[in-house]
mmCIF file of N, CA and C in Angstrom:
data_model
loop_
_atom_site.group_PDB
_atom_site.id
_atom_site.type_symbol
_atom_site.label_atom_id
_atom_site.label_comp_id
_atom_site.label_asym_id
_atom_site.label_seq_id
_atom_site.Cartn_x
_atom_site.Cartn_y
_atom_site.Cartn_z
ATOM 1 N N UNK J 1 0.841 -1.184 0.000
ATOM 2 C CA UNK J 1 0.000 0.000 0.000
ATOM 3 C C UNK J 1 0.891 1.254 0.000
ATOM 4 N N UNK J 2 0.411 2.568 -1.056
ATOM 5 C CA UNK J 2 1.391 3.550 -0.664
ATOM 6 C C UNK J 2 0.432 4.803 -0.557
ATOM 7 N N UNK J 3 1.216 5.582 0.426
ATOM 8 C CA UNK J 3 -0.057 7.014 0.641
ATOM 9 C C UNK J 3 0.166 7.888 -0.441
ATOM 10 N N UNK J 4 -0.382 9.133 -0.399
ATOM 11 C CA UNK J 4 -0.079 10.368 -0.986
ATOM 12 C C UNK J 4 1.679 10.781 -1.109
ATOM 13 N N UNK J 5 2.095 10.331 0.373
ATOM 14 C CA UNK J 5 3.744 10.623 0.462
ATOM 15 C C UNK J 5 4.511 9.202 -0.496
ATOM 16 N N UNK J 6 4.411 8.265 0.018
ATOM 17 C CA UNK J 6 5.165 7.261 -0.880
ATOM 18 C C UNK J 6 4.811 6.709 -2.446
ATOM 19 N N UNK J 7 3.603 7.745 -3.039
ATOM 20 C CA UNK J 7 3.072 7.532 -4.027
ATOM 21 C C UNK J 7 4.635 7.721 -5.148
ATOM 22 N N UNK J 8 5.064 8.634 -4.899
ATOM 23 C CA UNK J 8 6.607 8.936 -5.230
ATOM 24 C C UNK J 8 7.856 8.632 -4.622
ATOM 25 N N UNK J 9 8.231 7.862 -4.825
ATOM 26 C CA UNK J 9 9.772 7.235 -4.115
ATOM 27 C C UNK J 9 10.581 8.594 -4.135
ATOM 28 N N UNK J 10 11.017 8.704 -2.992
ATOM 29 C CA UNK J 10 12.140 9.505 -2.271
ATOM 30 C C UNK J 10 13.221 9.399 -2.855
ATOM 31 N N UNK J 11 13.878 10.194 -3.529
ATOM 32 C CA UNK J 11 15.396 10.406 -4.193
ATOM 33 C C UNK J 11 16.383 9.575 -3.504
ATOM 34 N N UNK J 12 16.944 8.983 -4.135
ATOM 35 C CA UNK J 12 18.552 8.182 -3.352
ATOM 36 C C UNK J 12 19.138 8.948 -2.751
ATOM 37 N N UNK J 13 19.912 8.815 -1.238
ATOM 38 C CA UNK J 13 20.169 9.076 -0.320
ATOM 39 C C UNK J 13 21.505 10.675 -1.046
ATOM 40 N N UNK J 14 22.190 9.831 -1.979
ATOM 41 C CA UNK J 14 23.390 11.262 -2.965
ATOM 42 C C UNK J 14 22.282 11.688 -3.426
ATOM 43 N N UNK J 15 21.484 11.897 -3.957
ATOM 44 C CA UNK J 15 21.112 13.221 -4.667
ATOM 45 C C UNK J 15 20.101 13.856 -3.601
ATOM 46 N N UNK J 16 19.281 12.943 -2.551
ATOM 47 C CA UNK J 16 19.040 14.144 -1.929
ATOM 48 C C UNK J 16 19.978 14.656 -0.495
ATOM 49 N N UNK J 17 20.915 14.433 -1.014
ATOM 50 C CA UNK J 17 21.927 15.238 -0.223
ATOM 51 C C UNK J 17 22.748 16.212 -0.843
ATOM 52 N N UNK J 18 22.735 16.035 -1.977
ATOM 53 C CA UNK J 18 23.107 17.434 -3.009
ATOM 54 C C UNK J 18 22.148 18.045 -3.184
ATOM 55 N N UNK J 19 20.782 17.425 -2.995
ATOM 56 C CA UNK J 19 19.552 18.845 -3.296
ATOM 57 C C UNK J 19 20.048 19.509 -2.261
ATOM 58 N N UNK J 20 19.922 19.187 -1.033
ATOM 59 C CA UNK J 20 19.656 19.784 0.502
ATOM 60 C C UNK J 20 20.600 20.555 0.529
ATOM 61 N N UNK J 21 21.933 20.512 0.314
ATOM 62 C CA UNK J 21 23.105 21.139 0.208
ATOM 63 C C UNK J 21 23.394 22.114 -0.734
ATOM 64 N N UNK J 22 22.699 21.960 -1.946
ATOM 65 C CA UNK J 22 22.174 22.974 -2.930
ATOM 66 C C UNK J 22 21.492 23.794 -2.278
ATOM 67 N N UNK J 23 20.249 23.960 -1.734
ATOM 68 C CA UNK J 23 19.497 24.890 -1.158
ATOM 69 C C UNK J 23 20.150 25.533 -0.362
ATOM 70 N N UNK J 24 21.126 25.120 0.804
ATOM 71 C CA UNK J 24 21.765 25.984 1.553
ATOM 72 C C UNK J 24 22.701 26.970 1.044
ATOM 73 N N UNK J 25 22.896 26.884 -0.154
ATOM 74 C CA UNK J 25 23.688 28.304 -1.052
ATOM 75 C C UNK J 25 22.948 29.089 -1.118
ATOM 76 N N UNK J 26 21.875 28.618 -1.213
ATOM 77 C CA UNK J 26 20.704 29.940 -2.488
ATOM 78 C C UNK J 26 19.618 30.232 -0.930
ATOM 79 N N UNK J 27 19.689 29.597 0.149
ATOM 80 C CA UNK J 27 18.648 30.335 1.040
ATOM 81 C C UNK J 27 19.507 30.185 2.674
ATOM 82 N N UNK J 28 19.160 31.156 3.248
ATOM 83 C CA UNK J 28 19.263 31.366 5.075
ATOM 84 C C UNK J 28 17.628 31.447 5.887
ATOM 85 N N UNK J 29 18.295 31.251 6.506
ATOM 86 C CA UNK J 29 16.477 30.987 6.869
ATOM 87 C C UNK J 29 16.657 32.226 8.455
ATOM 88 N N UNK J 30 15.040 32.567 9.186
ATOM 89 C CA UNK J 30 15.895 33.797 9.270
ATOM 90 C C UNK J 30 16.173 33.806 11.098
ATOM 91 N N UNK J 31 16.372 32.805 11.492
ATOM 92 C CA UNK J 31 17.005 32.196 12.616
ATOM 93 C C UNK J 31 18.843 32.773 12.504
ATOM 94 N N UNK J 32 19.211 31.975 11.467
ATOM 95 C CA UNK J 32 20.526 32.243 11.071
ATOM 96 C C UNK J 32 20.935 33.587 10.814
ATOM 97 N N UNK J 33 19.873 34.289 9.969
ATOM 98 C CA UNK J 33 20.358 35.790 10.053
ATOM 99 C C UNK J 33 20.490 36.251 11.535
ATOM 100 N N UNK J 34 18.944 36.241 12.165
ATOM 101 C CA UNK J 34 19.269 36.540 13.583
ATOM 102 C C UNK J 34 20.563 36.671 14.098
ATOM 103 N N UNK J 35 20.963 35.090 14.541
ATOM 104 C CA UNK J 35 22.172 35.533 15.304
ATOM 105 C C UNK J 35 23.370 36.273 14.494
ATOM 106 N N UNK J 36 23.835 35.552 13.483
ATOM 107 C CA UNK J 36 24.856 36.361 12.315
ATOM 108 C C UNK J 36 24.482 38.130 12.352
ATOM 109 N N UNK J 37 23.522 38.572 12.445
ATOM 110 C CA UNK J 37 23.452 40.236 12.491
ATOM 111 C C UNK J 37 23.870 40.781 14.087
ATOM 112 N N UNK J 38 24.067 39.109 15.411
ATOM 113 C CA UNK J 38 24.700 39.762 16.446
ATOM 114 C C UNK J 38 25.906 39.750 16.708
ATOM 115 N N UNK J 39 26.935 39.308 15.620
ATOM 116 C CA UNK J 39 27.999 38.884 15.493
ATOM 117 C C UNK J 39 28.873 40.240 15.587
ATOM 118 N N UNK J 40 30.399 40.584 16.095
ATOM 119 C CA UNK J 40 30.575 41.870 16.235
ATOM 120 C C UNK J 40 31.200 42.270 14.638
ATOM 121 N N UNK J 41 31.252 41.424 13.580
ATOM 122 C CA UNK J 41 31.133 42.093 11.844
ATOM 123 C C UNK J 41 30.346 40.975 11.548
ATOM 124 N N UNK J 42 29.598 41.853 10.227
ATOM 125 C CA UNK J 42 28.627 40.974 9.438
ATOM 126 C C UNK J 42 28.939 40.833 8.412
ATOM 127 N N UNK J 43 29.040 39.589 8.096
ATOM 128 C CA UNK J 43 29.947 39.746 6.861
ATOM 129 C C UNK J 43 28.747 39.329 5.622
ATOM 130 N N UNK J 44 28.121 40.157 5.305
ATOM 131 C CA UNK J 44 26.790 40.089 4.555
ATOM 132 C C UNK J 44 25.753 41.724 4.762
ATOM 133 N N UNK J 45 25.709 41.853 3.440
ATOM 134 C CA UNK J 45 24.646 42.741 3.440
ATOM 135 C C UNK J 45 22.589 42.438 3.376
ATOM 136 N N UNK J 46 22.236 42.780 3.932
ATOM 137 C CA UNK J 46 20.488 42.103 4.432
ATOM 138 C C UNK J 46 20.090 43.826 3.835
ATOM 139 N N UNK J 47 19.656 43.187 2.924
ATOM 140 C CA UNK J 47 18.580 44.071 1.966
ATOM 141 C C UNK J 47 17.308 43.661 2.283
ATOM 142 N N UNK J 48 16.190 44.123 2.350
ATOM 143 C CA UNK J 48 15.059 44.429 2.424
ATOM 144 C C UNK J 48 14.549 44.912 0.634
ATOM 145 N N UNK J 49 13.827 44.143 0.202
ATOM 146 C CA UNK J 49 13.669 44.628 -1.052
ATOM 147 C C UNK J 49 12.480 45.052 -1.464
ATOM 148 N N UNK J 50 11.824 45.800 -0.441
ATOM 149 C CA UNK J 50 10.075 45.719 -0.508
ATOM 150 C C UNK J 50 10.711 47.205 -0.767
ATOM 151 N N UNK J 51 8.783 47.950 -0.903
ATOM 152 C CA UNK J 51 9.490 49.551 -1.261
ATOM 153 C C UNK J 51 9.768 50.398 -0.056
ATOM 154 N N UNK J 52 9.612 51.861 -0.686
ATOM 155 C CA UNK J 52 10.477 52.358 0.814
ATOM 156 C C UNK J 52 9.165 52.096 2.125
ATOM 157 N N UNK J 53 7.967 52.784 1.732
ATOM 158 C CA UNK J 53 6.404 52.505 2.592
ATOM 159 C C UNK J 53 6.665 51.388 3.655
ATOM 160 N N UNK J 54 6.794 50.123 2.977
ATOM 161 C CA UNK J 54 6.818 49.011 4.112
ATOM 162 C C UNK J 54 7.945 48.734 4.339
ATOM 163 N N UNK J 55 8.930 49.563 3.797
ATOM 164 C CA UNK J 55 10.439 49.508 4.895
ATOM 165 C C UNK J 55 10.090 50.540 5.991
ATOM 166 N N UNK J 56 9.998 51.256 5.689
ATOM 167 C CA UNK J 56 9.651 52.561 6.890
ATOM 168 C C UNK J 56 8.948 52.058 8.203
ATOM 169 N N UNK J 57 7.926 51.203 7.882
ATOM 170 C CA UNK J 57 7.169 51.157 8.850
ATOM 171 C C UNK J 57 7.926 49.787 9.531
ATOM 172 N N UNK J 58 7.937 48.972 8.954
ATOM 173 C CA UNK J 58 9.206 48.143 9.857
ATOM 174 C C UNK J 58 9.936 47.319 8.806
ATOM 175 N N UNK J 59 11.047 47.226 9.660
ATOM 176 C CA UNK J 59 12.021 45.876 8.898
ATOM 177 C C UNK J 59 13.690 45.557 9.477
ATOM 178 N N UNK J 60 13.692 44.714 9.645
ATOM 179 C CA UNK J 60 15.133 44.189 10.380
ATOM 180 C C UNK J 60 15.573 45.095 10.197
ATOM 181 N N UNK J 61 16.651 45.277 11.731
ATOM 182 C CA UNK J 61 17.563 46.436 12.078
ATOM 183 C C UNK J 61 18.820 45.812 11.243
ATOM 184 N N UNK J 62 19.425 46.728 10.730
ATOM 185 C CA UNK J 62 20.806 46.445 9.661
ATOM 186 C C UNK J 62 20.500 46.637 8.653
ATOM 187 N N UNK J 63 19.116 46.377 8.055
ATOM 188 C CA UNK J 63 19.040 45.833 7.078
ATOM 189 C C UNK J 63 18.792 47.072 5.791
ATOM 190 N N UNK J 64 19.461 47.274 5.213
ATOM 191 C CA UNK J 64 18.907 48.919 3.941
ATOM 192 C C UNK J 64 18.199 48.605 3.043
ATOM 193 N N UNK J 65 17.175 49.515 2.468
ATOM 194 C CA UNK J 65 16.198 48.949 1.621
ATOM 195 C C UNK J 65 16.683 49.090 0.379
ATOM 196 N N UNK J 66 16.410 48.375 -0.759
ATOM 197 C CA UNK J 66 16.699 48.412 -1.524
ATOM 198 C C UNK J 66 16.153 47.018 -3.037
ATOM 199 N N UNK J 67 14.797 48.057 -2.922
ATOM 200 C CA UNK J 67 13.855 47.652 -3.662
ATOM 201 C C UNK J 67 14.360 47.118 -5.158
ATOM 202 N N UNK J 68 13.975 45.709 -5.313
ATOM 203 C CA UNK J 68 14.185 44.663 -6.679
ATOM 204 C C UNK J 68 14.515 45.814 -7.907
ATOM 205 N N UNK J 69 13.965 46.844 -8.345
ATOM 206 C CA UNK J 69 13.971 47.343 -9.429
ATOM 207 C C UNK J 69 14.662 48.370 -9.509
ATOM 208 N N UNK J 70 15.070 49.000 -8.232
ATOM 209 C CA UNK J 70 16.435 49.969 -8.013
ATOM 210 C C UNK J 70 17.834 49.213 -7.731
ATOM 211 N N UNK J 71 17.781 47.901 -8.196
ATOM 212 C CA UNK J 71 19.208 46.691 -8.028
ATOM 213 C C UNK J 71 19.557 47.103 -9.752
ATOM 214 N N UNK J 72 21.107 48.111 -9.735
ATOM 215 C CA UNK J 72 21.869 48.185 -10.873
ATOM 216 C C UNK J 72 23.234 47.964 -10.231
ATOM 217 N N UNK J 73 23.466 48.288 -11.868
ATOM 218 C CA UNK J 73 25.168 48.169 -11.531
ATOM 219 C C UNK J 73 25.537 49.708 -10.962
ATOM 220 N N UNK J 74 25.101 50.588 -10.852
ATOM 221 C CA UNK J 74 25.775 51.685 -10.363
ATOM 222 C C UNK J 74 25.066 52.026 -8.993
ATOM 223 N N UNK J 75 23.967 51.164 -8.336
ATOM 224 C CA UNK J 75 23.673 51.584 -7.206
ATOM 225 C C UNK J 75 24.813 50.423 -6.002
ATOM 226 N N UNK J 76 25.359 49.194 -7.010
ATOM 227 C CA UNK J 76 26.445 48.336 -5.857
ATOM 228 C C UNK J 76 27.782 48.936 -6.511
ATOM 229 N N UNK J 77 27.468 50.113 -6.817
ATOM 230 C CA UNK J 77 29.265 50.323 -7.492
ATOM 231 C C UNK J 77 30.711 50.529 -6.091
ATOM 232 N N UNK J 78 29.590 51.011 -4.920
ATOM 233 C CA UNK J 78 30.515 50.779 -4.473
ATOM 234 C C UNK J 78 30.964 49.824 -3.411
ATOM 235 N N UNK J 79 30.757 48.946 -3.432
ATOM 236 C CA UNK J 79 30.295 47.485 -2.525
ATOM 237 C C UNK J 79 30.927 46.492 -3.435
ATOM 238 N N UNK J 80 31.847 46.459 -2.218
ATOM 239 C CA UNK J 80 32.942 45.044 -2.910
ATOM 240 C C UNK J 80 31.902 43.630 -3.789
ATOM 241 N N UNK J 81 32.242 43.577 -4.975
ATOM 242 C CA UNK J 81 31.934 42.916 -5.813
ATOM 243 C C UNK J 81 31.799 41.303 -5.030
ATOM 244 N N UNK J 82 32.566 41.117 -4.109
ATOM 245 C CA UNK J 82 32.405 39.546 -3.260
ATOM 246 C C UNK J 82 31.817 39.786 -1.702
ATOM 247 N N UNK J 83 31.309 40.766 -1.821
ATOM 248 C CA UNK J 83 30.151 41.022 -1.019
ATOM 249 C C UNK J 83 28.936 40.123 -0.859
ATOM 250 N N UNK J 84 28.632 38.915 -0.311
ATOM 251 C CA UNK J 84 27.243 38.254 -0.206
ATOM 252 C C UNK J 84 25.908 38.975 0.706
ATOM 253 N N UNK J 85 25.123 39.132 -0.349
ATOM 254 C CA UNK J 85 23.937 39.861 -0.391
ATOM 255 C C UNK J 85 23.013 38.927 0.126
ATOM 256 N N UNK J 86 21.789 39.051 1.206
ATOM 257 C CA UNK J 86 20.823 38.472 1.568
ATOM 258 C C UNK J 86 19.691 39.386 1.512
ATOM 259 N N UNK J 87 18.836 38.690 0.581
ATOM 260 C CA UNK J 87 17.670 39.947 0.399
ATOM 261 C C UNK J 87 16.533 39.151 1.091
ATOM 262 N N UNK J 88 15.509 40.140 1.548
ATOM 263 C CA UNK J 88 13.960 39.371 1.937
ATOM 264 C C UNK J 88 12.698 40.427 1.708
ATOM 265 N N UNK J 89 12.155 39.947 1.545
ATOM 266 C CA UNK J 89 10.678 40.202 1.060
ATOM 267 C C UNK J 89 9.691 40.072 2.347
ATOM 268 N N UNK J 90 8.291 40.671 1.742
ATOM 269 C CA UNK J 90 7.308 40.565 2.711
ATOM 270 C C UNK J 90 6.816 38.819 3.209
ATOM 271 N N UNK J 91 6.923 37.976 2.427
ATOM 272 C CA UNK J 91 6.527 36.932 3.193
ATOM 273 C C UNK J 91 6.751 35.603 1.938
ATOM 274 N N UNK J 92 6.533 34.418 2.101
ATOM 275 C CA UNK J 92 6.081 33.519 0.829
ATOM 276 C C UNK J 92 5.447 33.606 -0.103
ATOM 277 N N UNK J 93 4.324 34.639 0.481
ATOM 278 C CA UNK J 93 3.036 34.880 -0.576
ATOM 279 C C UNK J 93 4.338 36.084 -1.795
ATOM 280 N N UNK J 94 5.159 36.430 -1.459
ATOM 281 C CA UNK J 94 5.845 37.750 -2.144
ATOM 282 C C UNK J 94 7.050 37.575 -2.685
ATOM 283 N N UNK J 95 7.571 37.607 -4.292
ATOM 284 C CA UNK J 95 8.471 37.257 -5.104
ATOM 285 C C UNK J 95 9.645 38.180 -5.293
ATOM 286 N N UNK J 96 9.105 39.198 -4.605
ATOM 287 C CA UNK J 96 10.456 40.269 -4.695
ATOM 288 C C UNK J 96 11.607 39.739 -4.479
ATOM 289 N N UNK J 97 11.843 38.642 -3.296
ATOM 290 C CA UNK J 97 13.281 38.652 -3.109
ATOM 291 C C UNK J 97 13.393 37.542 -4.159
ATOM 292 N N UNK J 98 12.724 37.012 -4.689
ATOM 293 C CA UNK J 98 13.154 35.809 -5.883
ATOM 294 C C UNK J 98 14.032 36.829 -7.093
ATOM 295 N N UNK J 99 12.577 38.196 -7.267
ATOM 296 C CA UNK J 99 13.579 38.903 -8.282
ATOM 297 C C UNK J 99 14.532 39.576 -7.962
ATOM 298 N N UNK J 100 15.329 40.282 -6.731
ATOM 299 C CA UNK J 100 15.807 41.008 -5.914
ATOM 300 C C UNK J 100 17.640 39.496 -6.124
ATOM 301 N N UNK J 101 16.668 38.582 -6.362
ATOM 302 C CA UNK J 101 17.890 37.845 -6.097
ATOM 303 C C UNK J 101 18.635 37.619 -7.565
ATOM 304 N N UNK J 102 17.649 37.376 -8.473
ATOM 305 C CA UNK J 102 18.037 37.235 -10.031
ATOM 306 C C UNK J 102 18.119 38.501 -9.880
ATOM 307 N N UNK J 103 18.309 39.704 -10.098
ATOM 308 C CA UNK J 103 19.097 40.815 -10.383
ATOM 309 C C UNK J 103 20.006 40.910 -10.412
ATOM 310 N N UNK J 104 20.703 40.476 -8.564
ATOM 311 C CA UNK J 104 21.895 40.850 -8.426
ATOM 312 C C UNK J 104 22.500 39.311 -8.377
ATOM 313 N N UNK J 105 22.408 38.267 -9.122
ATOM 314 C CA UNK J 105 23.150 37.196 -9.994
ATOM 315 C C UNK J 105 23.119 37.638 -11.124
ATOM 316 N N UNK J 106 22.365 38.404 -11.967
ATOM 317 C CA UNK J 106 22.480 39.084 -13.275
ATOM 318 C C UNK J 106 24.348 40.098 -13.291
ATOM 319 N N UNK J 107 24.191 40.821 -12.208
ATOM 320 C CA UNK J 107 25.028 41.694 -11.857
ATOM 321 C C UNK J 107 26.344 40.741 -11.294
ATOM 322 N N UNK J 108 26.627 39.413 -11.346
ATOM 323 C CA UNK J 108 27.551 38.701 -11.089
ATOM 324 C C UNK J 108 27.811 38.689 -9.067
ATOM 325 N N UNK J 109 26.799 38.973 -8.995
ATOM 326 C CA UNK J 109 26.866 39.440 -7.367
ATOM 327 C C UNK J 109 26.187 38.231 -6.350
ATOM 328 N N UNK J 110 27.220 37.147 -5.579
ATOM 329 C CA UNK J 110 26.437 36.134 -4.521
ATOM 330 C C UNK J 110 25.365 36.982 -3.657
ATOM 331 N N UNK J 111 24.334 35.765 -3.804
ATOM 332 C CA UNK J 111 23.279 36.258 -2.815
ATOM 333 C C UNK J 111 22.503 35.157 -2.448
ATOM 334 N N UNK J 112 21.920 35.304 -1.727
ATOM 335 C CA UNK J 112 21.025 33.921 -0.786
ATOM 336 C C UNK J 112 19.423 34.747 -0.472
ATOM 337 N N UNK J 113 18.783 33.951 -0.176
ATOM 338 C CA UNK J 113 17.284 34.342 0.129
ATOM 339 C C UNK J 113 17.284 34.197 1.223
ATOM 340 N N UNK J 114 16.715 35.145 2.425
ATOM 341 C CA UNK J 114 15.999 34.219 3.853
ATOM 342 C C UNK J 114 14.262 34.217 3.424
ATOM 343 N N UNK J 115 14.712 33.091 3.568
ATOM 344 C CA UNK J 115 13.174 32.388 3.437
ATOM 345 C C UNK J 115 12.136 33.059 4.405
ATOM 346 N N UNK J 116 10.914 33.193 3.927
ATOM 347 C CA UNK J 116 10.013 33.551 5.304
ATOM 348 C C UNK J 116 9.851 34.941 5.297
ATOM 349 N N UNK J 117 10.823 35.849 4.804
ATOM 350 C CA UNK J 117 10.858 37.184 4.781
ATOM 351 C C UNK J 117 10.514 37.493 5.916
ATOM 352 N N UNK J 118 9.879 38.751 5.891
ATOM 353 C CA UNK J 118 9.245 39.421 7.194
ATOM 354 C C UNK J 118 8.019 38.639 7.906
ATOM 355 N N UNK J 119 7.515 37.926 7.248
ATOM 356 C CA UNK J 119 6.672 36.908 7.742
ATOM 357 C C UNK J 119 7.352 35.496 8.653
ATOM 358 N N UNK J 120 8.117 35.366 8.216
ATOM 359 C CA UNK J 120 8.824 34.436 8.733
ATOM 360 C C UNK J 120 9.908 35.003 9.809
ATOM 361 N N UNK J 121 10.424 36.367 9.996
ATOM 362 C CA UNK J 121 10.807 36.681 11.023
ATOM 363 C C UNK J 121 10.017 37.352 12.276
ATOM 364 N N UNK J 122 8.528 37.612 12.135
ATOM 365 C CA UNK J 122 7.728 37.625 12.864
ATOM 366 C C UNK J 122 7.274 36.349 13.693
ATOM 367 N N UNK J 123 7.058 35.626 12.645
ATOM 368 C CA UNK J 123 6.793 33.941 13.201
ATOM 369 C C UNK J 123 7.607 33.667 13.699
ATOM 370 N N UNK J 124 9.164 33.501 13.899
ATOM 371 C CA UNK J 124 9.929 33.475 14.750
ATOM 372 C C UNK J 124 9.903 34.289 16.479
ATOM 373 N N UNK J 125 9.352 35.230 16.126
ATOM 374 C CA UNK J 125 9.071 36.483 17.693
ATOM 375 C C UNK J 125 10.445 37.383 17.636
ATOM 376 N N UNK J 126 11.226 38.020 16.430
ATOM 377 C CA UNK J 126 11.830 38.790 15.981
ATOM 378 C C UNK J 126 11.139 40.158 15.959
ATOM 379 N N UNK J 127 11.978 41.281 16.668
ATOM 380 C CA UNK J 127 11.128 42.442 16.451
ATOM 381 C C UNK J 127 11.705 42.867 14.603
ATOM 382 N N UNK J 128 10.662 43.950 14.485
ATOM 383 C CA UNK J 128 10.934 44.537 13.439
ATOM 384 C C UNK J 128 11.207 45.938 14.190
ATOM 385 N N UNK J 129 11.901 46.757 13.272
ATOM 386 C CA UNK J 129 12.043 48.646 13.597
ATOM 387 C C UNK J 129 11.459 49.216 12.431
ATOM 388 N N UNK J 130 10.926 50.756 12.872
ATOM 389 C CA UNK J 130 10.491 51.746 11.984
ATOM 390 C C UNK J 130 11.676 52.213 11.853
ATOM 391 N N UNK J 131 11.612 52.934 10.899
ATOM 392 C CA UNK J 131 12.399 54.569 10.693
ATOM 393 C C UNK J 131 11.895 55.668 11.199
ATOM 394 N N UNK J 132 12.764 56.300 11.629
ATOM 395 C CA UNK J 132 12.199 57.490 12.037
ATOM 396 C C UNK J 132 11.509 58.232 10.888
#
């Protein structure tokens, strides 16, 4: 008998250990940012890629906004080129940081997703900050 789950056999033990290990390039989840932003250097920039409106009103402390469609080459001109970029978005339901992330791989620039965005660092019990 097989359910809904074993209707599909589970990948061999190597490849899903290169998926899993694959994903950890391309996402942080936002536990990991947490502590890494209490570290005394961060060695990562945490973009916020929503617009300025729902940056203002809150969004991880560190983090500068810098909305998917203002990502050029002359707004990272001056930001070391091996700089790893972590962008996040308003939540799962929201693709910005998907495009926020293909931008700046367009621009030859590492970057990772935290998953969950601002939704997912709420669900955690993470404050957010306004701007003044």
């Amino acid at each position: 008998m097989t359910t809904h789950v074993t209707d599909v056999p589970a990948a061999p033990s190597a490849r899903a250990l290169q998926h899993f290990e694959d994903m950890l390039s391309f996402e942080a989840d936002c536990w990991d940012v947490h502590e890494s932003l209490r570290a005394p250097e961060v060695d990562f920039i945490l973009a916020d890629v929503r617009g300025p409106v729902s940056f203002a009103k809150g969004h991880i402390a560190g983090a500068i906004n810098m909305p998917h469609r203002s990502i050029t080459a002359e707004r990272l001109a001056d930001i070391p080129a091996d700089r790893l970029f972590v962008v996040y978005c308003a939540g799962p339901h929201c693709n910005g940081a998907n495009r926020a992330a293909i931008r700046l791989a367009r621009l030859g620039r590492p970057v990772k997703m935290m998953i969950g965005g601002v939704t997912g660092w709420i669900d955690e019990g993470f404050a957010l900050t306004a701007s003044d």
